[in-house]
Coordinates of C-alpha atoms and ligand atoms in Angstrom, one line a residue:
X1 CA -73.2 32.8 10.1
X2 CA -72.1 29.1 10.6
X3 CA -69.4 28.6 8.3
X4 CA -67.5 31.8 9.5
X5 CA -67.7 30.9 13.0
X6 CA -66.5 26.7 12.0
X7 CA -63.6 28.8 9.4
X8 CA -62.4 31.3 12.7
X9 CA -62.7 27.8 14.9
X10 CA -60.3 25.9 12.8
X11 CA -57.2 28.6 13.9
X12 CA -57.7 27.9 17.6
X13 CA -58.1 23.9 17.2
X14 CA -55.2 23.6 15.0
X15 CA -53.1 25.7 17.9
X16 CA -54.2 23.4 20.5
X17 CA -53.6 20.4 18.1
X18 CA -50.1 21.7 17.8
X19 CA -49.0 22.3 21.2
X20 CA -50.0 18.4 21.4
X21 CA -47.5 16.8 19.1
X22 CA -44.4 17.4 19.6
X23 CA -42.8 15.1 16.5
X24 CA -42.6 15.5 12.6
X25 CA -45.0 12.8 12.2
X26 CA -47.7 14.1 14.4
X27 CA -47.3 17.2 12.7
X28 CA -47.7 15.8 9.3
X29 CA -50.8 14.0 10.4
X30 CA -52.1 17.5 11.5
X31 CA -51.8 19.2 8.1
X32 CA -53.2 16.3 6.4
X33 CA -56.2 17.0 8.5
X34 CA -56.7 20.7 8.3
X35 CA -55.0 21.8 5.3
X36 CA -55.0 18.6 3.1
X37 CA -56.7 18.2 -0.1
X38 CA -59.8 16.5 1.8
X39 CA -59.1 18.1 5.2
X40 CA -61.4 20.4 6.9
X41 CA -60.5 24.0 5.3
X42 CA -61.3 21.9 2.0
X43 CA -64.8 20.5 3.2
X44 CA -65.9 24.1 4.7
X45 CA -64.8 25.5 1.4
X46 CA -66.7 22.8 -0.4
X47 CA -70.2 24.3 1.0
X48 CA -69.5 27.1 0.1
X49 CA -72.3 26.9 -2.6
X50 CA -74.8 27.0 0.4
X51 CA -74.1 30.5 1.2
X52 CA -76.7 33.1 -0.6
X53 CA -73.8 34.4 -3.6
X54 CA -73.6 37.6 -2.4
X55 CA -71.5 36.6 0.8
X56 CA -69.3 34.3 -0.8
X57 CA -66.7 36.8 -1.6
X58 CA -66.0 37.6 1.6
X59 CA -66.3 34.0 3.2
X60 CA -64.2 33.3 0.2
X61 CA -61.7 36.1 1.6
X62 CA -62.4 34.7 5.2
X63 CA -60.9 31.6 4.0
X64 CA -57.5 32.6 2.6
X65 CA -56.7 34.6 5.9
X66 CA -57.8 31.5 7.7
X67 CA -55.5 29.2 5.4
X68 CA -52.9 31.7 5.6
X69 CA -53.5 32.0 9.2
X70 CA -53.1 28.0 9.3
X71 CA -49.8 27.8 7.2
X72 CA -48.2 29.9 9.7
X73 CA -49.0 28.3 12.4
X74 CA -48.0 25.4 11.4
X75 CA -44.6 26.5 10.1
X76 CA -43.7 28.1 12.9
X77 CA -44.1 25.0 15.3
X78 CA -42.2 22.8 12.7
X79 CA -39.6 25.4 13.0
X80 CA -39.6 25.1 16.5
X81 CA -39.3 21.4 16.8
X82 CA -36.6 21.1 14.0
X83 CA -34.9 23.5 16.5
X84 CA -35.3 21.5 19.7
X85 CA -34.1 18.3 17.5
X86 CA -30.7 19.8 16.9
X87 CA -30.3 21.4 19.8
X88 CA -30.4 18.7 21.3
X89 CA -28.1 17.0 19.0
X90 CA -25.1 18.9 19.3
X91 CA -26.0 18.4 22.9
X92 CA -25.5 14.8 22.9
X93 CA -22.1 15.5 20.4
X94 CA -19.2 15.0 22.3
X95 CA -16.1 16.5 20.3
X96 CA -13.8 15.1 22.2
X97 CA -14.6 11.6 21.1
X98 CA -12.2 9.3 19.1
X99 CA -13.5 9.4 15.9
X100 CA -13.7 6.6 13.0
X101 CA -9.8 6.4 11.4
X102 CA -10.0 6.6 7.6
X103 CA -8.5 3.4 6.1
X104 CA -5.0 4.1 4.7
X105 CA -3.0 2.5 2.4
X106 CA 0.8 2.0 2.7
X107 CA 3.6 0.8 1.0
X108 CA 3.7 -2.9 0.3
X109 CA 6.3 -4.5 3.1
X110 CA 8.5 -5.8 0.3
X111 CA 8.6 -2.0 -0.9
X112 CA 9.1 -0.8 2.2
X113 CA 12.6 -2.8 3.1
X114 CA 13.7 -2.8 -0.6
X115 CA 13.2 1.6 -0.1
X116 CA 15.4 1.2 3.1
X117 CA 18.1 -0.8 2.1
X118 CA 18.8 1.8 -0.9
X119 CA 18.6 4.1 1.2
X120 CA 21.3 2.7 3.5
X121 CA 23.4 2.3 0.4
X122 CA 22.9 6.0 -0.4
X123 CA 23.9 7.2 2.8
X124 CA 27.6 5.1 1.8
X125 CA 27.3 7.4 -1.2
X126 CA 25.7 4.8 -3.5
X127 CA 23.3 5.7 -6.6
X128 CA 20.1 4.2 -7.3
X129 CA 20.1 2.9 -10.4
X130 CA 17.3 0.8 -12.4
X131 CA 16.7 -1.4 -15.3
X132 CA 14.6 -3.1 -17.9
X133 CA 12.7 -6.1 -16.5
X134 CA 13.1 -7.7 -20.2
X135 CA 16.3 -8.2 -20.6
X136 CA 18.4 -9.0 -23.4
X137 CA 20.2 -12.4 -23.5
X138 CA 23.5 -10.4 -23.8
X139 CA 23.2 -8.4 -20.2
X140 CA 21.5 -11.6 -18.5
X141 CA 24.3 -13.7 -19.2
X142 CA 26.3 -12.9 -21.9
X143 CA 28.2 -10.0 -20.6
X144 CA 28.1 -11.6 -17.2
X145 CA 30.5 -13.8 -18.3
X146 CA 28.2 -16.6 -18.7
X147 CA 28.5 -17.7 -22.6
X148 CA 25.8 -20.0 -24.6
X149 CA 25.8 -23.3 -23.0
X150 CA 27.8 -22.6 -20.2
X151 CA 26.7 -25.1 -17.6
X152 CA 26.4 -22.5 -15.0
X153 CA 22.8 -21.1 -16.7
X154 CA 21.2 -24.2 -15.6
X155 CA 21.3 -22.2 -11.8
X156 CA 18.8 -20.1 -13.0
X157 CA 15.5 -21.6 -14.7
X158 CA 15.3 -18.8 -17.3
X159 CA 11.8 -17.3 -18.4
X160 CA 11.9 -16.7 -22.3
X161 CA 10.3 -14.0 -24.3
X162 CA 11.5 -15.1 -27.2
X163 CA 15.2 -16.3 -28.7
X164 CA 17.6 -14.2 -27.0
X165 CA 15.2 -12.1 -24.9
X166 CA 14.4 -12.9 -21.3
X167 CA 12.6 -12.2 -18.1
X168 CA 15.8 -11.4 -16.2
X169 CA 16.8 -14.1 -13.9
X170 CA 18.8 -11.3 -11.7
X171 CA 19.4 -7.7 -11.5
X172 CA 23.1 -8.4 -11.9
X173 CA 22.7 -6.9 -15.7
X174 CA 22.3 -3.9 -14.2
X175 CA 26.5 -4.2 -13.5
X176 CA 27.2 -4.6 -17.3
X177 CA 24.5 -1.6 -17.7
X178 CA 25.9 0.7 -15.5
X179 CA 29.6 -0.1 -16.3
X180 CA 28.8 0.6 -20.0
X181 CA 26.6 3.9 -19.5
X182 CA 29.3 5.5 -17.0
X183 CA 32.8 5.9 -16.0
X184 CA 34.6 4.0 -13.0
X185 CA 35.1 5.4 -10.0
X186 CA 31.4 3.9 -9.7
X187 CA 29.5 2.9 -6.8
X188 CA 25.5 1.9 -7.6
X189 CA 22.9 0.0 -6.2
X190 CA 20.2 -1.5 -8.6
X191 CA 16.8 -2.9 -6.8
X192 CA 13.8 -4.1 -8.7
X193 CA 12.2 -7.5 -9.7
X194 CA 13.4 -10.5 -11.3
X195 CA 12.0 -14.2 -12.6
X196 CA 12.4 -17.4 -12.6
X197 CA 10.6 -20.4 -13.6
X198 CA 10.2 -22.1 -10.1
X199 CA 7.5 -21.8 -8.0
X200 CA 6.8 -24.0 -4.2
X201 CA 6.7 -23.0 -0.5
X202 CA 10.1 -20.9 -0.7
X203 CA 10.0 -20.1 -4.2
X204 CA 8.1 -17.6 -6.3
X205 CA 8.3 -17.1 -10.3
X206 CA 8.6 -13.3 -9.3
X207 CA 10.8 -11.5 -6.1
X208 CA 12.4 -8.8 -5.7
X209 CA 17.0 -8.7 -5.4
X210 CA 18.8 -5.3 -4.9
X211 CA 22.2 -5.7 -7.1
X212 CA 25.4 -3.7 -5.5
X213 CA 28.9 -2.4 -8.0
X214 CA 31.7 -0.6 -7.2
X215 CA 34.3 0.2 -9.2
X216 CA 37.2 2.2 -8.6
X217 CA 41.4 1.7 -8.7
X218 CA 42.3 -1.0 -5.8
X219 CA 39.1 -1.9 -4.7
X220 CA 39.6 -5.0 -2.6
X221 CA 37.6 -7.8 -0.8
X222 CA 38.3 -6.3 2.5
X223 CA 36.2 -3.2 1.4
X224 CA 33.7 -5.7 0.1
X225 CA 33.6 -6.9 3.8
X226 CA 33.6 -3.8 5.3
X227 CA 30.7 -2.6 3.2
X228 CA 28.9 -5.1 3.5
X229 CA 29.5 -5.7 7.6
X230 CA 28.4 -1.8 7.8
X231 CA 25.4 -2.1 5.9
X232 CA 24.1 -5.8 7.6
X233 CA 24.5 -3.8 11.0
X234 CA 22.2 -0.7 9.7
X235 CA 19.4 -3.2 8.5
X236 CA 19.6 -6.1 11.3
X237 CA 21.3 -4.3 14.4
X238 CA 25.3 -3.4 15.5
X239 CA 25.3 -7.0 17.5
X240 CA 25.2 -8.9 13.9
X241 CA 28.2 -10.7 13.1
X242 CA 29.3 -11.6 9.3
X243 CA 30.8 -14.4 7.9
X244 CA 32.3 -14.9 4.2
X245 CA 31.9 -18.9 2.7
X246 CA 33.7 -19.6 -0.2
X247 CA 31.3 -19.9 -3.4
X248 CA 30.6 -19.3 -7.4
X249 CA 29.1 -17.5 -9.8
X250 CA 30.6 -16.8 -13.2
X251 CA 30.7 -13.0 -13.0
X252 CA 32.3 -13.1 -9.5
X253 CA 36.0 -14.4 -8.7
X254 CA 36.4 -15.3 -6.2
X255 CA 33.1 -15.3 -5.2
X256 CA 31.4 -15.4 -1.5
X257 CA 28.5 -16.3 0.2
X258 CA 27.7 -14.3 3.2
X259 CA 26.1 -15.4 6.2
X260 CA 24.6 -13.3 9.2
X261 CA 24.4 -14.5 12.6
X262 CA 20.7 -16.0 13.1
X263 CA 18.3 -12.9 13.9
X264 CA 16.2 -15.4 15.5
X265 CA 18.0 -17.2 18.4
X266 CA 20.9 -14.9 18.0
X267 CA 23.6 -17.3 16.6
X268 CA 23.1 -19.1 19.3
X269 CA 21.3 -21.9 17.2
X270 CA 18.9 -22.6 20.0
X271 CA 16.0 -21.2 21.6
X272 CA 13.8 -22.1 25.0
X273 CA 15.9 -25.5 24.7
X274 CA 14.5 -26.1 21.1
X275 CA 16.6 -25.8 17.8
X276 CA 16.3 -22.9 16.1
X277 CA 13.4 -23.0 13.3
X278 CA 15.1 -20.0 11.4
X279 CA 18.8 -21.2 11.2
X280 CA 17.9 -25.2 12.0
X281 CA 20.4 -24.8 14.5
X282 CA 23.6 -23.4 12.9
X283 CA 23.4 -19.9 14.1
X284 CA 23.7 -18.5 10.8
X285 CA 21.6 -17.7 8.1
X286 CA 22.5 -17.1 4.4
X287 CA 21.7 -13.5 3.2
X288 CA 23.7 -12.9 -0.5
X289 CA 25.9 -14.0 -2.9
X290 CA 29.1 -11.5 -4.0
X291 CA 32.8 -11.0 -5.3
X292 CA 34.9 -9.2 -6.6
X293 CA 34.2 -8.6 -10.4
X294 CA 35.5 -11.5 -12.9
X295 CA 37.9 -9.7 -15.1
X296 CA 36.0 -11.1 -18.1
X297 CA 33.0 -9.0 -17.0
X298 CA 35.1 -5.7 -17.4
X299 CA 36.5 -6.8 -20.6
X300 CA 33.0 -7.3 -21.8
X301 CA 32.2 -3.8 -21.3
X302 CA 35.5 -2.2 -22.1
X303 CA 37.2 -1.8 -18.5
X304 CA 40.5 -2.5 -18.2
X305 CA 41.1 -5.4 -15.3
X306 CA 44.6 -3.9 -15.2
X307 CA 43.8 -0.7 -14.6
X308 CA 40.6 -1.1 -11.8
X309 CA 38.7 -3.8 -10.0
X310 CA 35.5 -3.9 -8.4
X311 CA 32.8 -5.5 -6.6
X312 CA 29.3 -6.4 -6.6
X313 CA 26.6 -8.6 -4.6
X314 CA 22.7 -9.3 -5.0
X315 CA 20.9 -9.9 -2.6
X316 CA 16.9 -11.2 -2.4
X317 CA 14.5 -8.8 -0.7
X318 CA 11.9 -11.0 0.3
X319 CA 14.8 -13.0 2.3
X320 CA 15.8 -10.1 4.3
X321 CA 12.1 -8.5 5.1
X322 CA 11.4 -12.5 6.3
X323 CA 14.4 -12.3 8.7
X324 CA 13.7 -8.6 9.6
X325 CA 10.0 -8.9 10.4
X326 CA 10.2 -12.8 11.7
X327 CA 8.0 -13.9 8.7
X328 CA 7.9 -17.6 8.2
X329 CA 6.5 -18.0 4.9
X330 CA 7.4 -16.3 1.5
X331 CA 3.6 -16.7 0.0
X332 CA 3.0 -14.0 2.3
X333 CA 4.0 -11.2 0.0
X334 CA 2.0 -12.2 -2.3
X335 CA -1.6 -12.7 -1.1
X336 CA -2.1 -9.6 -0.6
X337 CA -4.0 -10.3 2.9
X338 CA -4.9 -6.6 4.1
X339 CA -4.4 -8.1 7.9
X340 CA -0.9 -9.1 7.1
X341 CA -0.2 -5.6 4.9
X342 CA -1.5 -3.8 7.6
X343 CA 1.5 -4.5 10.2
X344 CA 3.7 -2.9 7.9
X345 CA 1.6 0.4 7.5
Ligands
LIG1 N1 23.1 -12.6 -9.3 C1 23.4 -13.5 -8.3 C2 22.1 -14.3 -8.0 O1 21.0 -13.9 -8.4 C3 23.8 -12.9 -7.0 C4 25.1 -12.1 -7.1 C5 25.2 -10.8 -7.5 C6 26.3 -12.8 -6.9 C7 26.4 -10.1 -7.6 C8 27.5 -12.2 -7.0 C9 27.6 -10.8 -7.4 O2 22.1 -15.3 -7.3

């Protein structure tokens, strides 16, 4: 009986077929041809009508034990090659190879110094304090001893919310804040952002100040100096040397500037035989503005200036993270260039 012999042949030729390919693709092309919908089981099947009807049962039969038959075979040596593929995969992995670093993010540098210089502060026994960004005009000014119309408001190019409440221009508010929320002996530090209406290459409408108070009974400039000397030689290095300059601001008296000797050249206000870019030569470089408390301050918040004193500085955080890390332009922080960010991670 032909057909039976061509449906028992199919078993051996699709072994021998298999043995041959040795890839998925081969193998597909094999199925296709014996077990496809117009493969060669089919096309046997398909004459099946030939046969005299009482032998097609059993050729019938013949054929689903061959197809079955088929199936297996052809699972099996799928099987088999799927198993040689990853074999020899985790052959070829090596799992002591460096592997892809997941990208990270960090802290923003200008988070990252403001963060340390509190922390430096805390470890003098200073609290973190913070503050409303819209600020009334009574803390701003007012209470800093720094009436309406009083010249000195020109320094700072005010941002206005509306009459009487502003963007503040400093985190010195926080003083008259903390001075009215709490009880001297007082030591705080206040850090956050501030505004002003200016804006060119080393200006921005938004940066960053950390604001300093202490008050206690006979708190002088000396500890002013001292404080501050420690806490300019935890941030920049023991070899920095301080200097005080005579200055003003209305909620200050007296009031100082204070200077750092240059963290570029050193103080020595020159370089490789070339002036120093950072401190055009002077050896210094300004870092923040202080004094001791104007006794109109704790009268506006109901201290008695005969009975404590105090002092406070505010400093800009952009200015010191420039000096620190050697960056030479402000606009910096604010781009938001992933290759710059990325030094500070
Ligand atoms: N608030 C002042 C400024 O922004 C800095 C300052 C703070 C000065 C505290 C003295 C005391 O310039």
């Amino acid at each position: 009986m032909d057909l039976v012999k061509e449906l028992e042949g199919l078993i051996p030729e699709l072994e021998e077929g298999l043995n041959q390919s040795s890839d998925l693709q081969g193998l597909e092309a094999l199925r296709v041809d014996f077990l496809g919908r117009k493969g060669r089981l089919a096309k046997i099947m398909a004459r099946l009508p030939e046969l005299p009807a009482a032998e097609r049962p059993q050729l019938g039969q013949l054929a689903n034990t061959v197809k079955q038959r088929l199936t297996e075979l052809f699972d099996a040596r799928k099987n088999a090659l799927d198993a040689a593929r990853e074999a020899a995969l985790v052959a070829r992995f090596d799992a002591g190879m460096p592997g892809n670093m997941p990208w990270k993010g960090s802290l923003h540098v200008v988070t990252q110094v403001m963060e340390e210089l509190c922390a430096t502060f805390r470890t003098l026994g200073y609290d973190v304090v913070s503050g409303p960004e819209v600020e009334t005009d009574f803390y701003n000014f007012e209470a800093l001893n720094l009436p309406a119309d009083h010249p000195a408001r020109d320094m700072q190019d005010t941002l206005y919310i509306q009459d009487k409440i502003v963007l503040r221009t400093h985190t010195s508010p926080m003083q008259a804040r903390t001075m009215l929320s709490r009880k001297p002996p007082l030591a705080v530090v206040a850090p956050g952002r501030v505004y002003r209406r200016d804006s060119d290459l080393t200006h921005t409408p938004m940066f960053h100040q950390v604001e300093g108070l202490m008050v206690d009974k006979h708190v002088s400039m000396a500890d002013l100096r001292g404080t501050l000397t420690a806490f300019m030689r935890a941030v920049f290095g023991p070899q920095t040397r301080v200097r005080f300059r005579p200055s003003f601001f209305p909620f200050t008296e007296p009031s100082a500037e204070v200077d750092i000797s240059c963290v570029m050249c050193g103080g020595k206000g020159h370089a490789h035989g070339e002036t120093c870019r950072v401190c055009k030569g002077t050896g210094w470089v300004e870092i923040l503005g202080c004094g001791m408390v104007d006794p109109n301050v704790f009268v506006h918040v109901g201290y008695d200036p005969e009975e404590v004193t105090g002092f406070a500085f505010g400093l800009g955080v952009e200015r010191i993270a420039m000096l620190k890390y050697g960056i030479g332009d402000l606009r910096m922080f604010f781009e938001n260039d992933v290759r710059f960010l990325a030094q500070f991670a």
